[in-house]
PDB file of C-alpha atoms and ligand atoms in Angstrom:
ATOM      1  CA  MET A  34    -182.452 -14.454   5.665  1.00 74.00           C
ATOM      2  CA  GLU A  35    -182.338 -17.249   3.063  1.00 92.00           C
ATOM      3  CA  ILE A  36    -180.839 -20.595   4.036  1.00 96.00           C
ATOM      4  CA  SER A  37    -177.973 -21.365   1.657  1.00 97.00           C
ATOM      5  CA  ALA A  38    -175.303 -24.028   1.295  1.00 97.00           C
ATOM      6  CA  LYS A  39    -173.119 -21.899   3.539  1.00 97.00           C
ATOM      7  CA  THR A  40    -175.613 -21.303   6.351  1.00 98.00           C
ATOM      8  CA  PRO A  41    -174.118 -22.384   9.700  1.00 98.00           C
ATOM      9  CA  VAL A  42    -176.307 -24.922  11.485  1.00 98.00           C
ATOM     10  CA  TYR A  43    -176.877 -25.081  15.261  1.00 98.00           C
ATOM     11  CA  CYS A  44    -179.142 -27.356  17.272  1.00 98.00           C
ATOM     12  CA  VAL A  45    -180.479 -28.551  20.587  1.00 98.00           C
ATOM     13  CA  ILE A  46    -180.045 -32.180  21.616  1.00 98.00           C
ATOM     14  CA  GLY A  47    -182.248 -33.706  24.287  1.00 98.00           C
ATOM     15  CA  HIS A  48    -184.960 -36.238  24.955  1.00 98.00           C
ATOM     16  CA  PRO A  49    -187.694 -35.120  24.759  1.00 96.00           C
ATOM     17  CA  VAL A  50    -187.254 -31.769  22.955  1.00 97.00           C
ATOM     18  CA  GLY A  51    -190.598 -31.510  21.162  1.00 95.00           C
ATOM     19  CA  HIS A  52    -191.762 -28.650  23.399  1.00 94.00           C
ATOM     20  CA  SER A  53    -188.453 -26.745  23.491  1.00 96.00           C
ATOM     21  CA  LEU A  54    -188.746 -23.026  22.813  1.00 98.00           C
ATOM     22  CA  SER A  55    -185.042 -22.781  21.941  1.00 98.00           C
ATOM     23  CA  PRO A  56    -185.510 -23.188  18.149  1.00 98.00           C
ATOM     24  CA  LEU A  57    -188.066 -20.367  18.091  1.00 98.00           C
ATOM     25  CA  MET A  58    -185.858 -18.148  20.257  1.00 98.00           C
ATOM     26  CA  GLN A  59    -182.519 -18.825  18.516  1.00 98.00           C
ATOM     27  CA  ASN A  60    -183.924 -18.528  14.989  1.00 98.00           C
ATOM     28  CA  ARG A  61    -185.449 -15.182  15.981  1.00 98.00           C
ATOM     29  CA  ALA A  62    -182.033 -14.181  17.320  1.00 98.00           C
ATOM     30  CA  PHE A  63    -180.294 -15.008  14.014  1.00 98.00           C
ATOM     31  CA  ALA A  64    -182.917 -13.043  12.094  1.00 98.00           C
ATOM     32  CA  ALA A  65    -182.881 -10.038  14.447  1.00 98.00           C
ATOM     33  CA  ALA A  66    -179.069  -9.892  14.477  1.00 98.00           C
ATOM     34  CA  GLY A  67    -178.964 -10.191  10.664  1.00 97.00           C
ATOM     35  CA  CYS A  68    -176.672 -13.155  11.115  1.00 97.00           C
ATOM     36  CA  ASP A  69    -176.681 -16.200   8.820  1.00 97.00           C
ATOM     37  CA  GLY A  70    -177.611 -19.265  10.879  1.00 98.00           C
ATOM     38  CA  VAL A  71    -180.330 -21.823  11.454  1.00 98.00           C
ATOM     39  CA  TYR A  72    -181.172 -23.781  14.615  1.00 98.00           C
ATOM     40  CA  ALA A  73    -182.977 -27.144  14.736  1.00 98.00           C
ATOM     41  CA  ALA A  74    -184.098 -29.571  17.453  1.00 98.00           C
ATOM     42  CA  PHE A  75    -182.856 -33.174  17.574  1.00 98.00           C
ATOM     43  CA  ASP A  76    -184.678 -35.581  19.845  1.00 98.00           C
ATOM     44  CA  THR A  77    -182.116 -38.228  20.723  1.00 98.00           C
ATOM     45  CA  ALA A  78    -181.366 -40.510  23.647  1.00 98.00           C
ATOM     46  CA  ASP A  79    -177.869 -41.141  22.220  1.00 98.00           C
ATOM     47  CA  ALA A  80    -175.420 -38.505  23.485  1.00 98.00           C
ATOM     48  CA  LYS A  81    -172.351 -40.235  22.056  1.00 98.00           C
ATOM     49  CA  GLY A  82    -173.910 -40.570  18.602  1.00 98.00           C
ATOM     50  CA  ALA A  83    -175.119 -36.960  18.726  1.00 98.00           C
ATOM     51  CA  ALA A  84    -171.612 -35.652  19.485  1.00 98.00           C
ATOM     52  CA  ALA A  85    -170.142 -37.756  16.658  1.00 98.00           C
ATOM     53  CA  GLY A  86    -172.882 -36.624  14.258  1.00 98.00           C
ATOM     54  CA  ILE A  87    -172.382 -32.965  15.110  1.00 98.00           C
ATOM     55  CA  ARG A  88    -168.652 -33.324  14.504  1.00 97.00           C
ATOM     56  CA  ALA A  89    -169.135 -35.215  11.238  1.00 97.00           C
ATOM     57  CA  LEU A  90    -171.709 -32.788   9.841  1.00 98.00           C
ATOM     58  CA  GLY A  91    -169.931 -29.642  10.954  1.00 98.00           C
ATOM     59  CA  ILE A  92    -172.854 -28.403  13.057  1.00 98.00           C
ATOM     60  CA  ARG A  93    -171.341 -25.293  14.629  1.00 98.00           C
ATOM     61  CA  GLY A  94    -172.754 -25.517  18.111  1.00 98.00           C
ATOM     62  CA  ALA A  95    -175.448 -27.067  20.258  1.00 98.00           C
ATOM     63  CA  SER A  96    -177.613 -26.543  23.279  1.00 98.00           C
ATOM     64  CA  VAL A  97    -177.774 -29.563  25.552  1.00 98.00           C
ATOM     65  CA  THR A  98    -180.818 -30.353  27.623  1.00 97.00           C
ATOM     66  CA  ILE A  99    -182.306 -33.156  29.732  1.00 96.00           C
ATOM     67  CA  PRO A 100    -181.066 -35.907  30.022  1.00 97.00           C
ATOM     68  CA  HIS A 101    -177.639 -35.166  28.466  1.00 97.00           C
ATOM     69  CA  LYS A 102    -176.192 -32.265  30.477  1.00 97.00           C
ATOM     70  CA  VAL A 103    -173.814 -34.511  32.429  1.00 95.00           C
ATOM     71  CA  GLY A 104    -173.456 -37.519  30.088  1.00 97.00           C
ATOM     72  CA  ILE A 105    -172.399 -35.468  27.044  1.00 98.00           C
ATOM     73  CA  MET A 106    -169.235 -34.342  28.837  1.00 98.00           C
ATOM     74  CA  ASP A 107    -167.540 -37.693  28.124  1.00 98.00           C
ATOM     75  CA  PHE A 108    -167.823 -37.087  24.387  1.00 98.00           C
ATOM     76  CA  LEU A 109    -166.526 -33.506  24.163  1.00 98.00           C
ATOM     77  CA  ASP A 110    -162.891 -32.530  23.592  1.00 98.00           C
ATOM     78  CA  GLU A 111    -162.697 -29.813  26.209  1.00 98.00           C
ATOM     79  CA  ILE A 112    -164.810 -28.557  29.120  1.00 98.00           C
ATOM     80  CA  ASP A 113    -164.376 -24.964  30.215  1.00 97.00           C
ATOM     81  CA  GLU A 114    -163.578 -24.179  33.848  1.00 97.00           C
ATOM     82  CA  ASN A 115    -167.060 -22.882  34.659  1.00 96.00           C
ATOM     83  CA  ALA A 116    -168.813 -26.014  33.304  1.00 97.00           C
ATOM     84  CA  ARG A 117    -166.269 -28.234  35.028  1.00 97.00           C
ATOM     85  CA  GLN A 118    -167.006 -26.623  38.381  1.00 96.00           C
ATOM     86  CA  ILE A 119    -170.747 -26.935  37.804  1.00 96.00           C
ATOM     87  CA  GLY A 120    -170.284 -30.516  36.622  1.00 95.00           C
ATOM     88  CA  ALA A 121    -172.632 -30.105  33.658  1.00 96.00           C
ATOM     89  CA  VAL A 122    -172.743 -28.651  30.159  1.00 98.00           C
ATOM     90  CA  ASN A 123    -175.714 -26.888  28.559  1.00 98.00           C
ATOM     91  CA  THR A 124    -173.863 -25.602  25.474  1.00 98.00           C
ATOM     92  CA  PHE A 125    -171.054 -26.616  23.208  1.00 98.00           C
ATOM     93  CA  VAL A 126    -169.162 -24.903  20.479  1.00 98.00           C
ATOM     94  CA  ASN A 127    -167.666 -26.739  17.504  1.00 98.00           C
ATOM     95  CA  SER A 128    -164.410 -25.104  16.411  1.00 97.00           C
ATOM     96  CA  GLY A 129    -163.124 -27.009  13.409  1.00 95.00           C
ATOM     97  CA  GLY A 130    -164.223 -30.365  14.768  1.00 95.00           C
ATOM     98  CA  LYS A 131    -163.150 -29.669  18.348  1.00 97.00           C
ATOM     99  CA  LEU A 132    -166.105 -29.609  20.738  1.00 98.00           C
ATOM    100  CA  ARG A 133    -165.829 -27.329  23.785  1.00 98.00           C
ATOM    101  CA  GLY A 134    -168.456 -27.612  26.533  1.00 98.00           C
ATOM    102  CA  CYS A 135    -169.719 -24.594  28.479  1.00 98.00           C
ATOM    103  CA  ASN A 136    -172.546 -23.849  30.887  1.00 98.00           C
ATOM    104  CA  THR A 137    -174.664 -20.684  30.629  1.00 98.00           C
ATOM    105  CA  ASP A 138    -177.466 -21.692  33.035  1.00 98.00           C
ATOM    106  CA  GLY A 139    -176.144 -20.075  36.191  1.00 98.00           C
ATOM    107  CA  GLN A 140    -174.945 -16.908  34.527  1.00 98.00           C
ATOM    108  CA  GLY A 141    -178.285 -16.713  32.703  1.00 98.00           C
ATOM    109  CA  ALA A 142    -180.100 -16.744  36.038  1.00 98.00           C
ATOM    110  CA  VAL A 143    -177.795 -14.108  37.507  1.00 98.00           C
ATOM    111  CA  GLN A 144    -178.246 -11.841  34.468  1.00 98.00           C
ATOM    112  CA  ALA A 145    -182.023 -12.194  34.808  1.00 98.00           C
ATOM    113  CA  LEU A 146    -181.729 -11.181  38.476  1.00 98.00           C
ATOM    114  CA  ALA A 147    -179.316  -8.363  37.625  1.00 98.00           C
ATOM    115  CA  GLU A 148    -182.042  -6.621  35.598  1.00 97.00           C
ATOM    116  CA  HIS A 149    -183.753  -6.053  38.967  1.00 98.00           C
ATOM    117  CA  ILE A 150    -181.086  -6.185  41.677  1.00 98.00           C
ATOM    118  CA  ALA A 151    -177.280  -6.044  41.856  1.00 98.00           C
ATOM    119  CA  VAL A 152    -176.430  -9.438  43.359  1.00 98.00           C
ATOM    120  CA  SER A 153    -173.022  -8.559  44.811  1.00 98.00           C
ATOM    121  CA  GLY A 154    -173.092  -8.607  48.599  1.00 98.00           C
ATOM    122  CA  LYS A 155    -176.713  -9.846  48.694  1.00 98.00           C
ATOM    123  CA  LYS A 156    -178.029 -12.791  50.696  1.00 98.00           C
ATOM    124  CA  ALA A 157    -179.665 -15.207  48.268  1.00 98.00           C
ATOM    125  CA  LEU A 158    -181.776 -18.179  49.332  1.00 98.00           C
ATOM    126  CA  ILE A 159    -181.853 -20.999  46.781  1.00 98.00           C
ATOM    127  CA  ILE A 160    -184.650 -23.546  47.095  1.00 98.00           C
ATOM    128  CA  GLY A 161    -183.560 -26.965  45.811  1.00 98.00           C
ATOM    129  CA  ALA A 162    -180.219 -28.717  45.507  1.00 98.00           C
ATOM    130  CA  GLY A 163    -180.280 -30.321  42.034  1.00 96.00           C
ATOM    131  CA  GLY A 164    -178.445 -29.452  38.826  1.00 95.00           C
ATOM    132  CA  ALA A 165    -180.124 -26.074  38.313  1.00 97.00           C
ATOM    133  CA  ALA A 166    -179.426 -25.045  41.904  1.00 98.00           C
ATOM    134  CA  ARG A 167    -175.798 -26.022  41.484  1.00 97.00           C
ATOM    135  CA  ALA A 168    -175.337 -23.828  38.397  1.00 98.00           C
ATOM    136  CA  ILE A 169    -177.130 -20.869  40.006  1.00 98.00           C
ATOM    137  CA  VAL A 170    -175.293 -21.060  43.353  1.00 98.00           C
ATOM    138  CA  HIS A 171    -171.996 -21.238  41.477  1.00 98.00           C
ATOM    139  CA  ALA A 172    -172.837 -18.135  39.412  1.00 98.00           C
ATOM    140  CA  LEU A 173    -174.138 -16.231  42.449  1.00 98.00           C
ATOM    141  CA  LYS A 174    -170.875 -16.895  44.262  1.00 98.00           C
ATOM    142  CA  ALA A 175    -168.942 -15.717  41.206  1.00 97.00           C
ATOM    143  CA  GLY A 176    -171.093 -12.573  41.209  1.00 98.00           C
ATOM    144  CA  GLY A 177    -170.191 -11.833  44.834  1.00 98.00           C
ATOM    145  CA  ALA A 178    -173.514 -12.870  46.412  1.00 98.00           C
ATOM    146  CA  ASP A 179    -173.848 -14.837  49.637  1.00 98.00           C
ATOM    147  CA  PRO A 180    -175.880 -17.970  48.767  1.00 98.00           C
ATOM    148  CA  TYR A 181    -177.885 -20.135  51.193  1.00 98.00           C
ATOM    149  CA  ILE A 182    -179.412 -23.453  50.126  1.00 98.00           C
ATOM    150  CA  ALA A 183    -182.595 -25.035  51.498  1.00 98.00           C
ATOM    151  CA  ASN A 184    -183.846 -28.363  50.211  1.00 98.00           C
ATOM    152  CA  ARG A 185    -186.508 -31.012  50.956  1.00 98.00           C
ATOM    153  CA  THR A 186    -183.639 -33.466  51.518  1.00 98.00           C
ATOM    154  CA  PRO A 187    -181.362 -31.480  53.871  1.00 98.00           C
ATOM    155  CA  GLU A 188    -178.347 -33.716  53.292  1.00 98.00           C
ATOM    156  CA  LYS A 189    -178.246 -32.731  49.612  1.00 98.00           C
ATOM    157  CA  ALA A 190    -178.316 -29.043  50.549  1.00 98.00           C
ATOM    158  CA  ARG A 191    -175.471 -29.615  52.984  1.00 98.00           C
ATOM    159  CA  LEU A 192    -173.321 -31.432  50.412  1.00 98.00           C
ATOM    160  CA  LEU A 193    -173.935 -28.823  47.713  1.00 98.00           C
ATOM    161  CA  ALA A 194    -173.211 -25.960  50.088  1.00 98.00           C
ATOM    162  CA  GLU A 195    -170.011 -27.605  51.247  1.00 98.00           C
ATOM    163  CA  ASP A 196    -168.900 -28.219  47.692  1.00 96.00           C
ATOM    164  CA  LEU A 197    -169.498 -24.658  46.478  1.00 97.00           C
ATOM    165  CA  GLY A 198    -168.637 -22.696  49.608  1.00 97.00           C
ATOM    166  CA  ALA A 199    -172.245 -21.714  50.305  1.00 98.00           C
ATOM    167  CA  GLN A 200    -174.347 -22.261  53.439  1.00 98.00           C
ATOM    168  CA  ALA A 201    -177.083 -24.820  53.989  1.00 98.00           C
ATOM    169  CA  VAL A 202    -180.199 -23.806  55.854  1.00 97.00           C
ATOM    170  CA  SER A 203    -183.080 -25.956  57.075  1.00 96.00           C
ATOM    171  CA  MET A 204    -186.478 -25.509  55.349  1.00 95.00           C
ATOM    172  CA  ASP A 205    -187.937 -24.951  58.823  1.00 93.00           C
ATOM    173  CA  ALA A 206    -185.530 -22.092  59.466  1.00 92.00           C
ATOM    174  CA  ILE A 207    -186.182 -19.928  56.386  1.00 95.00           C
ATOM    175  CA  SER A 208    -189.339 -18.225  57.652  1.00 91.00           C
ATOM    176  CA  GLY A 209    -188.876 -14.747  58.968  1.00 80.00           C
ATOM    177  CA  ARG A 210    -185.189 -14.607  58.030  1.00 83.00           C
ATOM    178  CA  SER A 211    -184.123 -11.762  55.899  1.00 87.00           C
ATOM    179  CA  PHE A 212    -182.857 -12.704  52.471  1.00 97.00           C
ATOM    180  CA  ASP A 213    -182.567 -10.171  49.651  1.00 98.00           C
ATOM    181  CA  ILE A 214    -183.187 -12.779  46.976  1.00 98.00           C
ATOM    182  CA  LEU A 215    -185.093 -16.085  46.819  1.00 98.00           C
ATOM    183  CA  VAL A 216    -184.838 -18.402  43.791  1.00 98.00           C
ATOM    184  CA  ASN A 217    -186.973 -21.501  43.309  1.00 98.00           C
ATOM    185  CA  THR A 218    -185.068 -24.180  41.369  1.00 98.00           C
ATOM    186  CA  THR A 219    -187.424 -27.079  42.191  1.00 98.00           C
ATOM    187  CA  PRO A 220    -190.256 -28.228  39.919  1.00 97.00           C
ATOM    188  CA  VAL A 221    -192.779 -27.375  42.663  1.00 98.00           C
ATOM    189  CA  GLY A 222    -195.559 -25.273  41.086  1.00 98.00           C
ATOM    190  CA  MET A 223    -194.906 -26.433  37.540  1.00 97.00           C
ATOM    191  CA  HIS A 224    -197.776 -27.504  35.293  1.00 96.00           C
ATOM    192  CA  PRO A 225    -199.899 -29.542  36.049  1.00 97.00           C
ATOM    193  CA  ASP A 226    -199.391 -29.127  39.811  1.00 97.00           C
ATOM    194  CA  THR A 227    -199.844 -25.354  39.664  1.00 98.00           C
ATOM    195  CA  ASP A 228    -201.283 -24.942  43.174  1.00 98.00           C
ATOM    196  CA  ALA A 229    -198.065 -26.075  44.870  1.00 98.00           C
ATOM    197  CA  VAL A 230    -195.702 -23.559  46.475  1.00 98.00           C
ATOM    198  CA  PRO A 231    -192.113 -24.513  47.426  1.00 98.00           C
ATOM    199  CA  VAL A 232    -191.848 -22.301  50.544  1.00 97.00           C
ATOM    200  CA  PRO A 233    -194.209 -21.243  53.355  1.00 96.00           C
ATOM    201  CA  GLU A 234    -195.781 -17.798  52.965  1.00 95.00           C
ATOM    202  CA  SER A 235    -193.905 -16.656  56.056  1.00 95.00           C
ATOM    203  CA  ALA A 236    -190.651 -16.928  54.070  1.00 96.00           C
ATOM    204  CA  LEU A 237    -191.834 -14.180  51.704  1.00 97.00           C
ATOM    205  CA  VAL A 238    -191.027 -10.757  53.125  1.00 95.00           C
ATOM    206  CA  PRO A 239    -191.644  -7.314  51.592  1.00 96.00           C
ATOM    207  CA  GLU A 240    -188.985  -5.991  49.171  1.00 96.00           C
ATOM    208  CA  MET A 241    -187.413  -9.438  48.692  1.00 97.00           C
ATOM    209  CA  HIS A 242    -186.636 -10.303  45.030  1.00 98.00           C
ATOM    210  CA  VAL A 243    -188.305 -13.624  44.260  1.00 98.00           C
ATOM    211  CA  MET A 244    -187.426 -15.478  41.056  1.00 98.00           C
ATOM    212  CA  ASP A 245    -188.976 -18.714  39.854  1.00 98.00           C
ATOM    213  CA  ILE A 246    -187.059 -20.586  37.159  1.00 98.00           C
ATOM    214  CA  ILE A 247    -190.314 -22.307  36.130  1.00 97.00           C
ATOM    215  CA  TYR A 248    -191.995 -20.631  33.122  1.00 96.00           C
ATOM    216  CA  ASN A 249    -194.833 -23.098  32.684  1.00 96.00           C
ATOM    217  CA  PRO A 250    -196.979 -21.455  33.972  1.00 96.00           C
ATOM    218  CA  LEU A 251    -195.500 -17.991  33.565  1.00 96.00           C
ATOM    219  CA  ARG A 252    -197.117 -16.813  36.795  1.00 97.00           C
ATOM    220  CA  THR A 253    -196.501 -19.558  39.342  1.00 98.00           C
ATOM    221  CA  LYS A 254    -198.337 -19.667  42.647  1.00 98.00           C
ATOM    222  CA  LEU A 255    -195.023 -18.727  44.312  1.00 98.00           C
ATOM    223  CA  LEU A 256    -194.863 -15.493  42.290  1.00 98.00           C
ATOM    224  CA  THR A 257    -198.529 -14.690  42.977  1.00 98.00           C
ATOM    225  CA  LYS A 258    -197.997 -15.153  46.710  1.00 98.00           C
ATOM    226  CA  ALA A 259    -194.715 -13.241  46.651  1.00 98.00           C
ATOM    227  CA  GLU A 260    -196.330 -10.303  44.899  1.00 98.00           C
ATOM    228  CA  ALA A 261    -199.161 -10.275  47.445  1.00 98.00           C
ATOM    229  CA  ALA A 262    -196.518 -10.222  50.203  1.00 97.00           C
ATOM    230  CA  GLY A 263    -194.871  -7.114  48.716  1.00 97.00           C
ATOM    231  CA  CYS A 264    -191.943  -8.823  47.016  1.00 98.00           C
ATOM    232  CA  HIS A 265    -190.462  -7.973  43.602  1.00 98.00           C
ATOM    233  CA  VAL A 266    -191.144 -10.906  41.298  1.00 98.00           C
ATOM    234  CA  ILE A 267    -189.149 -12.246  38.337  1.00 98.00           C
ATOM    235  CA  ASP A 268    -190.590 -14.998  36.146  1.00 98.00           C
ATOM    236  CA  GLY A 269    -188.684 -17.885  34.582  1.00 98.00           C
ATOM    237  CA  VAL A 270    -188.461 -16.359  31.107  1.00 98.00           C
ATOM    238  CA  GLY A 271    -185.526 -14.164  32.132  1.00 98.00           C
ATOM    239  CA  MET A 272    -183.212 -17.064  32.933  1.00 98.00           C
ATOM    240  CA  PHE A 273    -184.292 -18.990  29.836  1.00 98.00           C
ATOM    241  CA  VAL A 274    -183.664 -16.002  27.563  1.00 98.00           C
ATOM    242  CA  TYR A 275    -180.305 -15.067  29.081  1.00 98.00           C
ATOM    243  CA  GLN A 276    -178.920 -18.620  29.054  1.00 98.00           C
ATOM    244  CA  GLY A 277    -179.864 -18.670  25.347  1.00 98.00           C
ATOM    245  CA  ALA A 278    -178.447 -15.189  24.728  1.00 98.00           C
ATOM    246  CA  LEU A 279    -175.115 -16.300  26.210  1.00 98.00           C
ATOM    247  CA  GLN A 280    -175.174 -19.363  23.929  1.00 98.00           C
ATOM    248  CA  PHE A 281    -175.833 -17.154  20.908  1.00 98.00           C
ATOM    249  CA  SER A 282    -172.818 -15.005  21.801  1.00 98.00           C
ATOM    250  CA  LEU A 283    -170.571 -18.040  22.325  1.00 98.00           C
ATOM    251  CA  TRP A 284    -171.512 -19.349  18.863  1.00 98.00           C
ATOM    252  CA  THR A 285    -171.446 -16.121  16.876  1.00 98.00           C
ATOM    253  CA  GLY A 286    -169.229 -13.746  18.847  1.00 98.00           C
ATOM    254  CA  LEU A 287    -172.061 -11.198  18.620  1.00 98.00           C
ATOM    255  CA  ASP A 288    -174.201  -9.483  21.263  1.00 98.00           C
ATOM    256  CA  ALA A 289    -177.535 -11.292  21.412  1.00 98.00           C
ATOM    257  CA  PRO A 290    -180.749  -9.441  20.515  1.00 98.00           C
ATOM    258  CA  VAL A 291    -182.185 -10.086  23.978  1.00 98.00           C
ATOM    259  CA  ALA A 292    -185.373  -8.004  23.599  1.00 98.00           C
ATOM    260  CA  GLN A 293    -186.475  -9.856  20.461  1.00 98.00           C
ATOM    261  CA  MET A 294    -185.595 -13.237  21.997  1.00 98.00           C
ATOM    262  CA  ARG A 295    -187.651 -12.409  25.078  1.00 98.00           C
ATOM    263  CA  GLN A 296    -190.597 -11.219  23.004  1.00 98.00           C
ATOM    264  CA  VAL A 297    -190.852 -14.380  20.930  1.00 98.00           C
ATOM    265  CA  VAL A 298    -190.752 -16.527  24.080  1.00 98.00           C
ATOM    266  CA  TYR A 299    -193.468 -14.477  25.812  1.00 97.00           C
ATOM    267  CA  ASP A 300    -195.611 -14.615  22.662  1.00 97.00           C
ATOM    268  CA  ALA A 301    -195.251 -18.402  22.540  1.00 96.00           C
ATOM    269  CA  LEU A 302    -196.081 -18.843  26.234  1.00 95.00           C
ATOM    270  CA  LYS A 303    -199.114 -16.591  26.225  1.00 88.00           C
ATOM    271  CA  PHE A 304    -201.009 -18.540  23.555  1.00 65.00           C
TER     272      PHE A 304
HETATM  273  P1  ATR B 449    -182.662 -30.047  38.163  1.00 83.03           P
HETATM  274  O1  ATR B 449    -181.462 -30.674  37.531  1.00 83.03           O
HETATM  275  O2  ATR B 449    -183.662 -29.533  37.170  1.00 83.03           O
HETATM  276  O3  ATR B 449    -182.322 -29.036  39.192  1.00 83.03           O
HETATM  277  P2  ATR B 449    -183.025 -32.274  39.954  1.00 83.03           P
HETATM  278  O4  ATR B 449    -181.565 -32.492  39.943  1.00 83.03           O
HETATM  279  O5  ATR B 449    -183.929 -33.453  39.791  1.00 83.03           O
HETATM  280  O6  ATR B 449    -183.469 -31.238  38.838  1.00 83.03           O
HETATM  281  O7  ATR B 449    -183.392 -31.498  41.316  1.00 83.03           O
HETATM  282  C1  ATR B 449    -184.671 -31.210  41.651  1.00 83.03           C
HETATM  283  C2  ATR B 449    -184.682 -30.472  42.995  1.00 83.03           C
HETATM  284  O8  ATR B 449    -186.039 -30.160  43.287  1.00 83.03           O
HETATM  285  C3  ATR B 449    -184.152 -31.275  44.155  1.00 83.03           C
HETATM  286  O9  ATR B 449    -183.544 -30.408  45.076  1.00 83.03           O
HETATM  287  C4  ATR B 449    -185.426 -31.881  44.744  1.00 83.03           C
HETATM  288  O10 ATR B 449    -185.389 -32.141  46.133  1.00 83.03           O
HETATM  289  P3  ATR B 449    -184.762 -33.528  46.724  1.00 83.03           P
HETATM  290  O11 ATR B 449    -183.292 -33.321  46.746  1.00 83.03           O
HETATM  291  O12 ATR B 449    -185.361 -33.626  48.084  1.00 83.03           O
HETATM  292  O13 ATR B 449    -185.214 -34.623  45.788  1.00 83.03           O
HETATM  293  C5  ATR B 449    -186.389 -30.762  44.531  1.00 83.03           C
HETATM  294  N1  ATR B 449    -187.769 -31.260  44.458  1.00 83.03           N
HETATM  295  C6  ATR B 449    -188.319 -32.008  43.484  1.00 83.03           C
HETATM  296  N2  ATR B 449    -189.607 -32.260  43.758  1.00 83.03           N
HETATM  297  C7  ATR B 449    -189.878 -31.657  44.956  1.00 83.03           C
HETATM  298  C8  ATR B 449    -191.040 -31.559  45.782  1.00 83.03           C
HETATM  299  N3  ATR B 449    -192.204 -32.108  45.430  1.00 83.03           N
HETATM  300  N4  ATR B 449    -190.939 -30.846  46.925  1.00 83.03           N
HETATM  301  C9  ATR B 449    -189.771 -30.263  47.297  1.00 83.03           C
HETATM  302  N5  ATR B 449    -188.642 -30.340  46.554  1.00 83.03           N
HETATM  303  C10 ATR B 449    -188.693 -31.024  45.394  1.00 83.03           C
END
């Protein structure tokens, strides 16, 4: 696909974004879908200026990453109900100069899980109580799951659970309890601290579905231990790909070429 004067432009805004895999993944998606479009990365600490620039230049949509997921909301024209309930935006769509904020993080995680297990009616233990946990718990509830939240700081788990109609559970009380699903949303186990595990081994029971949202490394110590304990394991690429696939669909109205998006991300992470 040749870039022309008519090619719609999309981008990610964040700080830093130098290591983002979104440009690689979204440009592969445009090519695989045979859809005119190009996606660039803008490293900016200025959320207000970025929103104004996107409006002025007619950039059709953007991904939003750290540290702008909450701050950008003040500069958009509309926030959809899902993003409002999560309290953060990871995507916006520019329709004729009107910027509408959305959030695909939670639904991305649930779609990644849904490739392996139907979440409805399942007990899901979420480790962590930050922004990612909030989006995932919200989407799990919407998908009919029964979420529990355990966090290093128990008060934050309690507040999040109260806010979203989930249950808080103490870190000391998760061992030996039967959950169908466990999702790590903390940075524990991420490069360079790859020997760290966010839960005791006794919390990992056979047949449980264990997902780590970390994809650096691809195989975290949590997933290695979970596999050894007889769990089904799901790496962090699934959530990353599906949150991006949902963005692609919001921008283009097309089904995203998920298999090609996943492949380019795996290829990038393996080398
Ligand atoms: P994000 O928006 O990516 O979810 P965040 O809002 O900073 O990030 O939340 C990070 C989560 O990981 C928090 O729940 C945090 O626990 P606290 O509430 O106790 O701070 C958790 N976390 C971060 N580092 C951790 C560590 N070393 N051990 C256990 N939990 C950790």
